[in-house]
mmCIF file of C-alpha atoms in Angstrom:
data_model
loop_
_atom_site.group_PDB
_atom_site.id
_atom_site.type_symbol
_atom_site.label_atom_id
_atom_site.label_comp_id
_atom_site.label_asym_id
_atom_site.label_seq_id
_atom_site.Cartn_x
_atom_site.Cartn_y
_atom_site.Cartn_z
ATOM 1 C CA MET A 1 2.894 24.738 -6.708
ATOM 2 C CA PRO A 2 4.665 21.898 -8.489
ATOM 3 C CA SER A 3 2.533 18.830 -9.188
ATOM 4 C CA PHE A 4 2.260 15.676 -11.286
ATOM 5 C CA ASP A 5 -0.374 13.052 -12.074
ATOM 6 C CA THR A 6 0.017 9.357 -11.335
ATOM 7 C CA VAL A 7 -1.805 7.426 -14.057
ATOM 8 C CA LEU A 8 -2.248 3.934 -15.430
ATOM 9 C CA GLU A 9 -2.449 4.025 -19.223
ATOM 10 C CA PRO A 10 -0.951 1.556 -21.690
ATOM 11 C CA ASN A 11 0.522 2.518 -25.033
ATOM 12 C CA LEU A 12 -2.490 1.498 -27.132
ATOM 13 C CA VAL A 13 -0.646 1.780 -30.453
ATOM 14 C CA GLU A 14 2.038 -0.682 -29.336
ATOM 15 C CA LEU A 15 -0.643 -2.943 -27.840
ATOM 16 C CA ARG A 16 -2.508 -3.044 -31.169
ATOM 17 C CA ASN A 17 0.757 -3.694 -33.033
ATOM 18 C CA ALA A 18 1.594 -6.575 -30.679
ATOM 19 C CA VAL A 19 -1.867 -8.107 -31.262
ATOM 20 C CA GLU A 20 -1.455 -7.798 -35.049
ATOM 21 C CA GLN A 21 2.026 -9.345 -34.931
ATOM 22 C CA SER A 22 0.728 -12.189 -32.754
ATOM 23 C CA ASN A 23 -2.099 -12.899 -35.210
ATOM 24 C CA LYS A 24 0.394 -12.864 -38.075
ATOM 25 C CA GLU A 25 2.636 -15.383 -36.287
ATOM 26 C CA ILE A 26 -0.350 -17.597 -35.392
ATOM 27 C CA GLY A 27 -1.369 -17.600 -39.067
ATOM 28 C CA THR A 28 2.053 -18.765 -40.232
ATOM 29 C CA ARG A 29 2.866 -21.376 -37.572
ATOM 30 C CA PHE A 30 2.515 -25.024 -38.542
ATOM 31 C CA ASP A 31 0.972 -26.137 -35.225
ATOM 32 C CA PHE A 32 -1.931 -23.691 -35.739
ATOM 33 C CA LYS A 33 -2.691 -24.851 -39.326
ATOM 34 C CA GLY A 34 -6.412 -25.383 -39.797
ATOM 35 C CA SER A 35 -7.341 -24.078 -36.344
ATOM 36 C CA SER A 36 -9.416 -21.057 -35.453
ATOM 37 C CA ALA A 37 -6.823 -19.613 -33.065
ATOM 38 C CA HIS A 38 -6.476 -15.829 -33.093
ATOM 39 C CA ILE A 39 -6.699 -12.704 -30.915
ATOM 40 C CA GLU A 40 -9.460 -10.116 -31.179
ATOM 41 C CA SER A 41 -9.343 -6.609 -29.738
ATOM 42 C CA VAL A 42 -12.694 -5.536 -28.237
ATOM 43 C CA GLU A 43 -13.479 -1.911 -27.405
ATOM 44 C CA SER A 44 -16.672 -0.766 -25.706
ATOM 45 C CA GLY A 45 -16.514 2.856 -24.647
ATOM 46 C CA LYS A 46 -13.522 3.317 -22.371
ATOM 47 C CA ASP A 47 -13.248 -0.406 -21.609
ATOM 48 C CA ARG A 48 -10.842 -2.436 -23.699
ATOM 49 C CA SER A 49 -10.194 -6.141 -23.689
ATOM 50 C CA LEU A 50 -8.555 -8.834 -25.761
ATOM 51 C CA GLN A 51 -10.208 -12.131 -26.604
ATOM 52 C CA LEU A 52 -7.928 -15.120 -27.046
ATOM 53 C CA LEU A 53 -9.698 -17.703 -29.200
ATOM 54 C CA GLY A 54 -8.648 -21.275 -29.925
ATOM 55 C CA ASP A 55 -9.673 -24.909 -30.249
ATOM 56 C CA SER A 56 -8.454 -26.074 -26.801
ATOM 57 C CA ASP A 57 -7.161 -24.827 -23.452
ATOM 58 C CA PHE A 58 -3.648 -25.787 -24.533
ATOM 59 C CA GLN A 59 -3.966 -23.710 -27.698
ATOM 60 C CA ILE A 60 -5.164 -20.697 -25.668
ATOM 61 C CA GLY A 61 -2.023 -21.097 -23.552
ATOM 62 C CA GLN A 62 0.134 -21.047 -26.678
ATOM 63 C CA VAL A 63 -1.669 -17.947 -28.003
ATOM 64 C CA LYS A 64 -1.121 -16.267 -24.624
ATOM 65 C CA ASP A 65 2.612 -17.088 -24.749
ATOM 66 C CA ILE A 66 2.919 -15.611 -28.253
ATOM 67 C CA LEU A 67 1.063 -12.453 -27.162
ATOM 68 C CA LEU A 68 3.232 -11.995 -24.059
ATOM 69 C CA ALA A 69 6.405 -12.384 -26.144
ATOM 70 C CA LYS A 70 5.230 -9.767 -28.666
ATOM 71 C CA LEU A 71 4.174 -7.346 -25.903
ATOM 72 C CA THR A 72 7.544 -7.665 -24.202
ATOM 73 C CA LYS A 73 9.360 -7.161 -27.499
ATOM 74 C CA ARG A 74 7.390 -3.960 -28.157
ATOM 75 C CA GLY A 75 7.995 -2.585 -24.646
ATOM 76 C CA VAL A 76 4.419 -2.887 -23.352
ATOM 77 C CA ASP A 77 4.247 -3.886 -19.691
ATOM 78 C CA VAL A 78 2.347 -7.188 -19.360
ATOM 79 C CA ARG A 79 0.884 -6.048 -16.026
ATOM 80 C CA PHE A 80 -1.674 -4.057 -18.057
ATOM 81 C CA LEU A 81 -3.374 -7.367 -18.927
ATOM 82 C CA ASP A 82 -5.436 -9.349 -16.418
ATOM 83 C CA PHE A 83 -5.302 -13.085 -17.229
ATOM 84 C CA SER A 84 -7.349 -14.111 -14.163
ATOM 85 C CA ALA A 85 -10.540 -14.816 -16.172
ATOM 86 C CA LYS A 86 -11.405 -18.467 -16.763
ATOM 87 C CA ILE A 87 -11.315 -20.053 -20.177
ATOM 88 C CA GLU A 88 -14.910 -20.490 -21.334
ATOM 89 C CA LYS A 89 -16.352 -22.912 -23.860
ATOM 90 C CA MET A 90 -18.126 -21.605 -26.933
ATOM 91 C CA GLY A 91 -20.172 -23.569 -29.445
ATOM 92 C CA GLY A 92 -18.541 -26.685 -30.869
ATOM 93 C CA ASP A 93 -14.935 -27.323 -29.876
ATOM 94 C CA LYS A 94 -14.017 -23.656 -29.530
ATOM 95 C CA VAL A 95 -12.827 -21.926 -26.353
ATOM 96 C CA ARG A 96 -12.109 -18.300 -25.496
ATOM 97 C CA GLN A 97 -10.526 -16.254 -22.739
ATOM 98 C CA THR A 98 -11.382 -12.591 -22.215
ATOM 99 C CA VAL A 99 -8.420 -10.523 -21.018
ATOM 100 C CA PRO A 100 -9.279 -6.998 -19.793
ATOM 101 C CA VAL A 101 -6.734 -4.222 -20.447
ATOM 102 C CA LYS A 102 -6.243 -2.129 -17.314
ATOM 103 C CA GLN A 103 -6.694 1.610 -17.835
ATOM 104 C CA GLY A 104 -7.023 4.207 -15.122
ATOM 105 C CA ILE A 105 -6.216 3.720 -11.457
ATOM 106 C CA ASP A 106 -8.984 1.871 -9.603
ATOM 107 C CA SER A 107 -10.202 3.273 -6.268
ATOM 108 C CA ASP A 108 -8.379 0.685 -4.116
ATOM 109 C CA THR A 109 -5.004 1.438 -5.721
ATOM 110 C CA ALA A 110 -5.689 5.186 -5.524
ATOM 111 C CA LYS A 111 -6.416 4.908 -1.797
ATOM 112 C CA LYS A 112 -3.265 2.834 -1.339
ATOM 113 C CA ILE A 113 -1.207 5.527 -3.086
ATOM 114 C CA GLN A 114 -2.823 8.242 -0.970
ATOM 115 C CA GLN A 115 -2.060 6.315 2.246
ATOM 116 C CA LEU A 116 1.556 5.704 1.201
ATOM 117 C CA ILE A 117 2.097 9.408 0.580
ATOM 118 C CA LYS A 118 0.451 10.322 3.886
ATOM 119 C CA GLN A 119 2.460 7.755 5.896
ATOM 120 C CA SER A 120 5.765 8.785 4.318
ATOM 121 C CA LYS A 121 5.656 12.144 6.178
ATOM 122 C CA MET A 122 6.866 13.898 3.016
ATOM 123 C CA LYS A 123 5.795 17.458 2.358
ATOM 124 C CA VAL A 124 3.467 16.441 -0.469
ATOM 125 C CA GLN A 125 -0.276 15.835 -0.735
ATOM 126 C CA ALA A 126 -2.142 13.264 -2.818
ATOM 127 C CA ALA A 127 -5.630 13.897 -4.206
ATOM 128 C CA ILE A 128 -7.692 11.324 -6.096
ATOM 129 C CA GLN A 129 -9.061 12.808 -9.334
ATOM 130 C CA GLY A 130 -11.187 10.321 -11.233
ATOM 131 C CA ASP A 131 -8.878 7.605 -12.567
ATOM 132 C CA SER A 132 -5.625 9.395 -11.631
ATOM 133 C CA VAL A 133 -3.950 10.676 -8.469
ATOM 134 C CA ARG A 134 -2.530 14.210 -8.398
ATOM 135 C CA ILE A 135 0.471 14.735 -6.140
ATOM 136 C CA THR A 136 1.366 18.323 -5.193
ATOM 137 C CA GLY A 137 4.220 19.628 -3.117
ATOM 138 C CA GLY A 138 6.317 22.678 -2.366
ATOM 139 C CA LYS A 139 9.555 21.564 -4.007
ATOM 140 C CA ARG A 140 10.471 19.612 -7.094
ATOM 141 C CA ASP A 141 12.806 17.387 -5.022
ATOM 142 C CA ASP A 142 9.906 16.334 -2.783
ATOM 143 C CA LEU A 143 7.906 15.295 -5.859
ATOM 144 C CA GLN A 144 10.848 13.282 -7.217
ATOM 145 C CA ALA A 145 11.145 11.526 -3.838
ATOM 146 C CA ALA A 146 7.400 10.743 -4.009
ATOM 147 C CA ILE A 147 7.848 9.239 -7.500
ATOM 148 C CA ALA A 148 10.717 7.075 -6.214
ATOM 149 C CA LEU A 149 8.591 5.935 -3.256
ATOM 150 C CA LEU A 150 5.629 5.011 -5.494
ATOM 151 C CA ARG A 151 7.839 3.104 -7.945
ATOM 152 C CA LYS A 152 9.286 1.102 -5.053
ATOM 153 C CA GLU A 153 6.098 0.429 -3.075
ATOM 154 C CA VAL A 154 3.409 -0.003 -5.762
ATOM 155 C CA SER A 155 4.807 -2.800 -7.908
ATOM 156 C CA ASP A 156 1.601 -4.663 -8.826
ATOM 157 C CA VAL A 157 0.530 -2.061 -11.441
ATOM 158 C CA PRO A 158 2.681 -0.221 -14.017
ATOM 159 C CA LEU A 159 2.265 3.394 -12.882
ATOM 160 C CA ALA A 160 3.220 6.301 -15.129
ATOM 161 C CA PHE A 161 3.813 9.896 -14.095
ATOM 162 C CA ASN A 162 2.806 12.783 -16.339
ATOM 163 C CA ASN A 163 1.718 16.446 -16.334
ATOM 164 C CA PHE A 164 4.759 17.445 -14.275
ATOM 165 C CA ARG A 165 4.264 21.170 -13.617
ATOM 166 C CA ASP A 166 6.354 23.767 -11.795
#
């Protein structure tokens, strides 16, 4: 039976390159001279996050703008980053913001995808498998219709479709 997996995984190489380019630009810009502004990539097991560091809230905003520009230029969807965390004060005049990188479909989104497939009355089934959702169906055309439906309806996360099998 034909099937594919719906996943949520960023291009980590391009993400790292965007962070390095952002740090390079921060180091050469005049308005960041003498400041401690930079971006750190933090990995702990499967969890990844970026730490935006600076001297003020305004500077963190500028670092964020530079990072978003570099990510867009490199073709990395900015919806992989979650900027909802508050800016926290560190020792001295320093501030930081931790930005988690989304990887893997969380259970709420997986259930939403499963419900969408079920309600569409298509001849496909959705099964949650860890941090991905496997969609199986009788015909390739049904699977392509399911992909089109998911792209249209689930716009808050950048879904990718892989392991397409006949």
